[in-house]
Structures are given as C-alpha cells and as structure tokens.
Amino acid sequence: PKSSANNFSINQEKIILGLVSLQSGNPDQAVEHLQDILKAKKATKLKGDILMAIGNGFLAQGHSKQAASHYGLFLREYPKSRHTPQALYYLGQAMKDLGEVEKQKILWKELIKNYPQSSLAKRAKKRLR
C-alpha cells in the first residue's frame, strides 16, 4: 500500500513540475517531467489536457514543429474531445507558421465544417478570406 501512495505523490510532483515548467515558458522541460503520462498507451483525460497544454506552450514559444506534433497526437488519440476545435485551429496555425499553407487550409476547413458554432471556426473563417 505504501508504494502506491509513493507512486501517486511522485506522479503528482511530476505533474506539478511539468505545469510549472509550462507556466514559465519552458515546454521542453515540461515534456521531461510529464513523459510518463505522455508515453502511456491509455488515452486519459489528463494525458489529453497535457498534450494540449504542451502544444500551446510550444506554439507560444515559436516552436511550431513541436506544437504540431503534440496537436496531431491529440487529434489522433482524442478525435471526439471538446478540445478538438482548439487542436484543429492551433495545428492549422502551426502549419501556417511552418509554411504549410495548404495543410492549414484543410485543417481550418475541417474545423469550420465540423464545428461551425465554435468561436475558433469563426476566427478561421475570417482569416481564410
């Protein structure tokens, strides 16, 4: 029993350190702290939230390739998540930043078609004009 409590507190500590790293603008360090959760085969809500947070962190730091990787993984593992519109929008933004304008258009058109009421779909529609 004691070891499972220990594992829980170690996991909690890693999560806290990972989130602090993200807050301080260091997504690479966050990935190090959170890699056990990221490598887990099971698609948990926590893993999905962490993938999105790390994608956002990389995008904010101008690391579009790493951001795209995390958003893409999120979309593969959580296609029906409430965060899907956000992942589509920001993956599209990352693609644009990488010079992949056609991929951006495809992603944003999918966002507009499948989530027309989303504020990000409306933003994508304006930006595609």
CSV table of N, CA and C in Angstrom, one decimal:
chain,number,residue,atom,x,y,z
A,1,PRO,N,0.8,-1.2,0.0
A,1,PRO,CA,0.0,0.0,0.0
A,1,PRO,C,0.8,1.3,0.0
A,2,LYS,N,2.0,1.2,0.8
A,2,LYS,CA,2.8,2.4,0.8
A,2,LYS,C,3.4,2.8,-0.5
A,3,SER,N,3.8,1.8,-1.3
A,3,SER,CA,4.4,2.1,-2.6
A,3,SER,C,3.4,2.8,-3.5
A,4,SER,N,2.2,2.4,-3.5
A,4,SER,CA,1.2,3.0,-4.4
A,4,SER,C,1.0,4.5,-4.0
A,5,ALA,N,1.0,4.7,-2.7
A,5,ALA,CA,0.9,6.1,-2.3
A,5,ALA,C,2.1,6.9,-2.7
A,6,ASN,N,3.3,6.3,-2.6
A,6,ASN,CA,4.5,6.9,-3.1
A,6,ASN,C,4.5,7.2,-4.5
A,7,ASN,N,4.0,6.3,-5.3
A,7,ASN,CA,3.9,6.5,-6.8
A,7,ASN,C,3.0,7.6,-7.1
A,8,PHE,N,1.9,7.7,-6.4
A,8,PHE,CA,0.9,8.8,-6.6
A,8,PHE,C,1.6,10.1,-6.3
A,9,SER,N,2.3,10.2,-5.2
A,9,SER,CA,2.9,11.5,-4.9
A,9,SER,C,4.0,11.9,-5.9
A,10,ILE,N,4.7,10.9,-6.4
A,10,ILE,CA,5.8,11.1,-7.4
A,10,ILE,C,5.1,11.6,-8.6
A,11,ASN,N,4.0,11.0,-9.0
A,11,ASN,CA,3.3,11.4,-10.2
A,11,ASN,C,2.7,12.8,-10.0
A,12,GLN,N,2.2,13.1,-8.9
A,12,GLN,CA,1.7,14.5,-8.6
A,12,GLN,C,2.8,15.5,-8.7
A,13,GLU,N,3.9,15.1,-8.1
A,13,GLU,CA,5.1,16.0,-8.2
A,13,GLU,C,5.5,16.3,-9.6
A,14,LYS,N,5.6,15.2,-10.4
A,14,LYS,CA,6.0,15.4,-11.8
A,14,LYS,C,5.0,16.3,-12.6
A,15,ILE,N,3.7,16.1,-12.3
A,15,ILE,CA,2.6,16.9,-12.9
A,15,ILE,C,2.8,18.4,-12.5
A,16,ILE,N,3.0,18.6,-11.3
A,16,ILE,CA,3.2,20.0,-10.8
A,16,ILE,C,4.4,20.6,-11.4
A,17,LEU,N,5.5,19.9,-11.4
A,17,LEU,CA,6.8,20.4,-12.1
A,17,LEU,C,6.6,20.7,-13.6
A,18,GLY,N,5.8,19.8,-14.2
A,18,GLY,CA,5.6,19.9,-15.6
A,18,GLY,C,4.7,21.2,-15.9
A,19,LEU,N,3.7,21.4,-15.1
A,19,LEU,CA,2.8,22.6,-15.2
A,19,LEU,C,3.6,23.8,-14.9
A,20,VAL,N,4.4,23.8,-13.9
A,20,VAL,CA,5.2,25.0,-13.6
A,20,VAL,C,6.2,25.3,-14.7
A,21,SER,N,6.8,24.3,-15.3
A,21,SER,CA,7.6,24.5,-16.5
A,21,SER,C,6.9,25.1,-17.6
A,22,LEU,N,5.6,24.7,-17.9
A,22,LEU,CA,4.8,25.3,-18.9
A,22,LEU,C,4.5,26.7,-18.6
A,23,GLN,N,4.2,27.0,-17.4
A,23,GLN,CA,3.8,28.4,-17.0
A,23,GLN,C,5.0,29.3,-17.1
A,24,SER,N,6.2,28.8,-16.9
A,24,SER,CA,7.4,29.6,-17.0
A,24,SER,C,8.0,29.6,-18.4
A,25,GLY,N,7.2,29.1,-19.4
A,25,GLY,CA,7.6,29.2,-20.8
A,25,GLY,C,8.7,28.2,-21.2
A,26,ASN,N,8.7,27.0,-20.6
A,26,ASN,CA,9.7,26.0,-20.9
A,26,ASN,C,9.0,24.7,-21.2
A,27,PRO,N,8.4,24.6,-22.4
A,27,PRO,CA,7.7,23.3,-22.7
A,27,PRO,C,8.6,22.1,-22.8
A,28,ASP,N,9.9,22.3,-23.2
A,28,ASP,CA,10.8,21.1,-23.3
A,28,ASP,C,11.0,20.5,-22.0
A,29,GLN,N,11.2,21.3,-20.9
A,29,GLN,CA,11.3,20.8,-19.6
A,29,GLN,C,10.0,20.1,-19.1
A,30,ALA,N,8.9,20.7,-19.5
A,30,ALA,CA,7.6,20.1,-19.1
A,30,ALA,C,7.5,18.7,-19.7
A,31,VAL,N,7.9,18.5,-21.0
A,31,VAL,CA,7.8,17.2,-21.6
A,31,VAL,C,8.7,16.2,-20.8
A,32,GLU,N,9.8,16.6,-20.3
A,32,GLU,CA,10.7,15.8,-19.5
A,32,GLU,C,9.9,15.3,-18.2
A,33,HIS,N,9.3,16.3,-17.5
A,33,HIS,CA,8.6,15.9,-16.3
A,33,HIS,C,7.3,15.1,-16.6
A,34,LEU,N,6.7,15.3,-17.7
A,34,LEU,CA,5.4,14.6,-18.0
A,34,LEU,C,5.5,13.4,-18.9
A,35,GLN,N,6.7,13.0,-19.2
A,35,GLN,CA,6.9,11.9,-20.3
A,35,GLN,C,6.2,10.6,-19.9
A,36,ASP,N,6.1,10.3,-18.6
A,36,ASP,CA,5.5,9.0,-18.2
A,36,ASP,C,4.0,9.1,-18.6
A,37,ILE,N,3.4,10.2,-18.4
A,37,ILE,CA,1.9,10.4,-18.8
A,37,ILE,C,1.8,10.4,-20.3
A,38,LEU,N,2.7,11.1,-21.0
A,38,LEU,CA,2.6,11.2,-22.4
A,38,LEU,C,2.9,9.9,-23.1
A,39,LYS,N,3.7,9.0,-22.5
A,39,LYS,CA,4.0,7.7,-23.1
A,39,LYS,C,3.0,6.6,-22.8
A,40,ALA,N,2.1,6.9,-21.9
A,40,ALA,CA,1.0,5.9,-21.5
A,40,ALA,C,0.2,5.6,-22.8
A,41,LYS,N,-0.1,4.3,-22.9
A,41,LYS,CA,-0.9,3.9,-24.0
A,41,LYS,C,-2.4,4.3,-23.9
A,42,LYS,N,-2.9,4.4,-22.7
A,42,LYS,CA,-4.3,4.7,-22.5
A,42,LYS,C,-4.5,6.2,-22.7
A,43,ALA,N,-5.6,6.5,-23.4
A,43,ALA,CA,-5.9,7.9,-23.6
A,43,ALA,C,-6.8,8.5,-22.5
A,44,THR,N,-6.1,9.0,-21.5
A,44,THR,CA,-6.9,9.6,-20.3
A,44,THR,C,-7.1,11.0,-20.5
A,45,LYS,N,-8.1,11.6,-19.8
A,45,LYS,CA,-8.4,13.0,-19.9
A,45,LYS,C,-7.1,13.8,-19.5
A,46,LEU,N,-6.4,13.3,-18.5
A,46,LEU,CA,-5.2,14.0,-18.0
A,46,LEU,C,-4.2,14.1,-19.2
A,47,LYS,N,-3.9,13.0,-19.9
A,47,LYS,CA,-3.0,13.0,-21.0
A,47,LYS,C,-3.4,13.9,-22.1
A,48,GLY,N,-4.7,13.9,-22.4
A,48,GLY,CA,-5.2,14.9,-23.4
A,48,GLY,C,-5.0,16.3,-23.0
A,49,ASP,N,-5.3,16.6,-21.8
A,49,ASP,CA,-5.1,18.0,-21.3
A,49,ASP,C,-3.6,18.4,-21.4
A,50,ILE,N,-2.8,17.5,-21.0
A,50,ILE,CA,-1.3,17.7,-21.1
A,50,ILE,C,-0.8,17.9,-22.5
A,51,LEU,N,-1.3,17.1,-23.4
A,51,LEU,CA,-0.9,17.2,-24.8
A,51,LEU,C,-1.3,18.6,-25.4
A,52,MET,N,-2.5,19.1,-25.0
A,52,MET,CA,-2.9,20.4,-25.5
A,52,MET,C,-2.1,21.5,-24.8
A,53,ALA,N,-1.8,21.4,-23.5
A,53,ALA,CA,-1.1,22.4,-22.8
A,53,ALA,C,0.3,22.5,-23.4
A,54,ILE,N,1.0,21.3,-23.7
A,54,ILE,CA,2.3,21.4,-24.2
A,54,ILE,C,2.3,21.9,-25.6
A,55,GLY,N,1.3,21.5,-26.4
A,55,GLY,CA,1.2,22.1,-27.8
A,55,GLY,C,1.1,23.6,-27.7
A,56,ASN,N,0.3,24.1,-26.8
A,56,ASN,CA,0.1,25.5,-26.6
A,56,ASN,C,1.4,26.2,-26.2
A,57,GLY,N,2.1,25.5,-25.3
A,57,GLY,CA,3.4,26.0,-24.8
A,57,GLY,C,4.4,26.2,-25.9
A,58,PHE,N,4.5,25.1,-26.7
A,58,PHE,CA,5.5,25.2,-27.8
A,58,PHE,C,5.1,26.2,-28.9
A,59,LEU,N,3.8,26.3,-29.2
A,59,LEU,CA,3.3,27.3,-30.1
A,59,LEU,C,3.6,28.7,-29.6
A,60,ALA,N,3.4,29.0,-28.4
A,60,ALA,CA,3.7,30.3,-27.8
A,60,ALA,C,5.1,30.7,-27.8
A,61,GLN,N,6.0,29.6,-27.8
A,61,GLN,CA,7.4,29.9,-27.8
A,61,GLN,C,8.0,29.9,-29.2
A,62,GLY,N,7.1,29.7,-30.2
A,62,GLY,CA,7.5,29.8,-31.6
A,62,GLY,C,8.1,28.5,-32.1
A,63,HIS,N,7.9,27.4,-31.4
A,63,HIS,CA,8.3,26.1,-31.8
A,63,HIS,C,7.2,25.3,-32.5
A,64,SER,N,6.9,25.7,-33.7
A,64,SER,CA,5.7,25.2,-34.4
A,64,SER,C,5.8,23.8,-34.7
A,65,LYS,N,6.9,23.2,-35.0
A,65,LYS,CA,7.1,21.8,-35.3
A,65,LYS,C,6.7,20.9,-34.1
A,66,GLN,N,7.2,21.3,-32.9
A,66,GLN,CA,6.9,20.5,-31.7
A,66,GLN,C,5.4,20.7,-31.4
A,67,ALA,N,4.9,21.9,-31.6
A,67,ALA,CA,3.5,22.2,-31.3
A,67,ALA,C,2.6,21.3,-32.2
A,68,ALA,N,2.9,21.3,-33.5
A,68,ALA,CA,2.2,20.5,-34.4
A,68,ALA,C,2.2,19.0,-34.1
A,69,SER,N,3.3,18.5,-33.6
A,69,SER,CA,3.4,17.1,-33.2
A,69,SER,C,2.5,16.8,-32.1
A,70,HIS,N,2.4,17.7,-31.1
A,70,HIS,CA,1.5,17.4,-29.9
A,70,HIS,C,0.1,17.6,-30.3
A,71,TYR,N,-0.3,18.6,-31.1
A,71,TYR,CA,-1.7,18.8,-31.5
A,71,TYR,C,-2.1,17.6,-32.4
A,72,GLY,N,-1.2,17.1,-33.3
A,72,GLY,CA,-1.5,16.0,-34.1
A,72,GLY,C,-1.8,14.7,-33.3
A,73,LEU,N,-0.9,14.5,-32.3
A,73,LEU,CA,-1.1,13.3,-31.5
A,73,LEU,C,-2.4,13.4,-30.7
A,74,PHE,N,-2.7,14.6,-30.2
A,74,PHE,CA,-4.0,14.8,-29.5
A,74,PHE,C,-5.2,14.5,-30.4
A,75,LEU,N,-5.2,15.0,-31.7
A,75,LEU,CA,-6.3,14.7,-32.6
A,75,LEU,C,-6.4,13.3,-33.0
A,76,ARG,N,-5.3,12.5,-33.0
A,76,ARG,CA,-5.4,11.1,-33.3
A,76,ARG,C,-6.0,10.3,-32.1
A,77,GLU,N,-5.6,10.7,-30.9
A,77,GLU,CA,-6.0,10.0,-29.7
A,77,GLU,C,-7.3,10.4,-29.2
A,78,TYR,N,-7.7,11.7,-29.4
A,78,TYR,CA,-8.9,12.2,-28.9
A,78,TYR,C,-9.8,12.9,-29.9
A,79,PRO,N,-10.2,12.2,-30.9
A,79,PRO,CA,-10.9,12.8,-32.1
A,79,PRO,C,-12.3,13.4,-31.7
A,80,LYS,N,-12.9,13.0,-30.6
A,80,LYS,CA,-14.2,13.5,-30.2
A,80,LYS,C,-14.1,14.4,-29.0
A,81,SER,N,-13.0,14.9,-28.6
A,81,SER,CA,-12.8,15.7,-27.4
A,81,SER,C,-13.4,17.1,-27.6
A,82,ARG,N,-13.8,17.7,-26.5
A,82,ARG,CA,-14.3,19.1,-26.6
A,82,ARG,C,-13.2,20.0,-27.0
A,83,HIS,N,-11.9,19.6,-26.9
A,83,HIS,CA,-10.8,20.4,-27.3
A,83,HIS,C,-10.4,20.3,-28.8
A,84,THR,N,-11.1,19.4,-29.5
A,84,THR,CA,-10.8,19.2,-30.9
A,84,THR,C,-10.8,20.5,-31.7
A,85,PRO,N,-11.8,21.4,-31.6
A,85,PRO,CA,-11.8,22.6,-32.4
A,85,PRO,C,-10.5,23.4,-32.1
A,86,GLN,N,-10.1,23.5,-30.8
A,86,GLN,CA,-8.9,24.2,-30.5
A,86,GLN,C,-7.7,23.5,-31.1
A,87,ALA,N,-7.6,22.2,-31.0
A,87,ALA,CA,-6.5,21.5,-31.6
A,87,ALA,C,-6.4,21.7,-33.1
A,88,LEU,N,-7.5,21.7,-33.8
A,88,LEU,CA,-7.6,21.9,-35.3
A,88,LEU,C,-7.1,23.3,-35.6
A,89,TYR,N,-7.6,24.3,-34.8
A,89,TYR,CA,-7.2,25.7,-35.1
A,89,TYR,C,-5.7,25.9,-34.9
A,90,TYR,N,-5.2,25.5,-33.8
A,90,TYR,CA,-3.8,25.7,-33.5
A,90,TYR,C,-2.9,24.8,-34.3
A,91,LEU,N,-3.3,23.6,-34.7
A,91,LEU,CA,-2.5,22.8,-35.6
A,91,LEU,C,-2.4,23.5,-36.9
A,92,GLY,N,-3.5,24.1,-37.3
A,92,GLY,CA,-3.5,24.9,-38.6
A,92,GLY,C,-2.6,26.1,-38.5
A,93,GLN,N,-2.6,26.8,-37.4
A,93,GLN,CA,-1.7,27.9,-37.2
A,93,GLN,C,-0.3,27.5,-37.2
A,94,ALA,N,0.0,26.3,-36.6
A,94,ALA,CA,1.4,25.8,-36.6
A,94,ALA,C,1.8,25.4,-38.0
A,95,MET,N,0.9,24.9,-38.8
A,95,MET,CA,1.2,24.5,-40.2
A,95,MET,C,1.5,25.8,-41.0
A,96,LYS,N,0.7,26.8,-40.8
A,96,LYS,CA,1.0,28.1,-41.5
A,96,LYS,C,2.4,28.6,-41.1
A,97,ASP,N,2.7,28.6,-39.8
A,97,ASP,CA,4.0,29.0,-39.4
A,97,ASP,C,5.1,28.2,-40.0
A,98,LEU,N,4.9,27.0,-40.3
A,98,LEU,CA,5.9,26.1,-41.0
A,98,LEU,C,5.9,26.2,-42.5
A,99,GLY,N,5.0,27.1,-43.0
A,99,GLY,CA,4.9,27.3,-44.5
A,99,GLY,C,4.0,26.3,-45.2
A,100,GLU,N,3.3,25.6,-44.4
A,100,GLU,CA,2.4,24.5,-44.9
A,100,GLU,C,1.0,25.1,-45.1
A,101,VAL,N,0.8,26.1,-45.9
A,101,VAL,CA,-0.5,26.8,-46.0
A,101,VAL,C,-1.6,25.9,-46.5
A,102,GLU,N,-1.3,25.0,-47.4
A,102,GLU,CA,-2.4,24.1,-47.8
A,102,GLU,C,-2.9,23.2,-46.7
A,103,LYS,N,-2.0,22.7,-45.9
A,103,LYS,CA,-2.4,21.9,-44.7
A,103,LYS,C,-3.2,22.8,-43.7
A,104,GLN,N,-2.8,24.0,-43.6
A,104,GLN,CA,-3.6,24.9,-42.7
A,104,GLN,C,-5.0,25.1,-43.2
A,105,LYS,N,-5.1,25.3,-44.5
A,105,LYS,CA,-6.5,25.5,-45.1
A,105,LYS,C,-7.3,24.2,-44.9
A,106,ILE,N,-6.8,23.1,-45.1
A,106,ILE,CA,-7.5,21.8,-44.9
A,106,ILE,C,-8.0,21.7,-43.5
A,107,LEU,N,-7.1,21.9,-42.5
A,107,LEU,CA,-7.5,21.8,-41.1
A,107,LEU,C,-8.5,22.8,-40.7
A,108,TRP,N,-8.4,24.1,-41.2
A,108,TRP,CA,-9.3,25.1,-40.8
A,108,TRP,C,-10.7,24.8,-41.5
A,109,LYS,N,-10.7,24.3,-42.7
A,109,LYS,CA,-12.0,24.0,-43.4
A,109,LYS,C,-12.7,22.8,-42.6
A,110,GLU,N,-11.9,21.9,-42.2
A,110,GLU,CA,-12.5,20.8,-41.3
A,110,GLU,C,-13.1,21.4,-40.1
A,111,LEU,N,-12.4,22.3,-39.4
A,111,LEU,CA,-12.9,23.0,-38.2
A,111,LEU,C,-14.2,23.7,-38.5
A,112,ILE,N,-14.2,24.5,-39.6
A,112,ILE,CA,-15.4,25.2,-40.0
A,112,ILE,C,-16.6,24.3,-40.3
A,113,LYS,N,-16.3,23.2,-41.0
A,113,LYS,CA,-17.4,22.3,-41.4
A,113,LYS,C,-17.9,21.5,-40.2
A,114,ASN,N,-17.0,21.0,-39.3
A,114,ASN,CA,-17.5,20.1,-38.2
A,114,ASN,C,-17.8,20.9,-36.9
A,115,TYR,N,-17.4,22.1,-36.8
A,115,TYR,CA,-17.6,22.8,-35.5
A,115,TYR,C,-18.0,24.3,-35.9
A,116,PRO,N,-19.1,24.5,-36.7
A,116,PRO,CA,-19.4,25.8,-37.2
A,116,PRO,C,-19.7,26.8,-36.1
A,117,GLN,N,-20.2,26.3,-34.9
A,117,GLN,CA,-20.5,27.3,-33.8
A,117,GLN,C,-19.3,27.7,-33.0
A,118,SER,N,-18.2,27.0,-33.2
A,118,SER,CA,-17.0,27.3,-32.4
A,118,SER,C,-16.5,28.7,-32.7
A,119,SER,N,-16.1,29.4,-31.7
A,119,SER,CA,-15.5,30.8,-31.9
A,119,SER,C,-14.2,30.7,-32.7
A,120,LEU,N,-13.5,29.6,-32.6
A,120,LEU,CA,-12.3,29.4,-33.4
A,120,LEU,C,-12.6,29.1,-34.9
A,121,ALA,N,-13.8,28.5,-35.1
A,121,ALA,CA,-14.2,28.2,-36.5
A,121,ALA,C,-14.5,29.6,-37.1
A,122,LYS,N,-15.2,30.4,-36.4
A,122,LYS,CA,-15.5,31.8,-36.9
A,122,LYS,C,-14.2,32.6,-37.2
A,123,ARG,N,-13.2,32.4,-36.3
A,123,ARG,CA,-12.0,33.2,-36.5
A,123,ARG,C,-11.2,32.6,-37.7
A,124,ALA,N,-11.2,31.3,-37.8
A,124,ALA,CA,-10.6,30.7,-39.0
A,124,ALA,C,-11.2,31.1,-40.3
A,125,LYS,N,-12.6,31.2,-40.3
A,125,LYS,CA,-13.3,31.6,-41.5
A,125,LYS,C,-12.9,33.0,-41.9
A,126,LYS,N,-12.8,33.9,-40.9
A,126,LYS,CA,-12.3,35.3,-41.2
A,126,LYS,C,-10.9,35.3,-41.8
A,127,ARG,N,-10.0,34.5,-41.1
A,127,ARG,CA,-8.6,34.6,-41.5
A,127,ARG,C,-8.4,33.9,-42.9
A,128,LEU,N,-9.3,33.0,-43.3
A,128,LEU,CA,-9.1,32.3,-44.6
A,128,LEU,C,-9.5,33.2,-45.8
A,129,ARG,N,-10.3,34.3,-45.5
A,129,ARG,CA,-10.7,35.1,-46.6
A,129,ARG,C,-9.6,35.9,-47.3
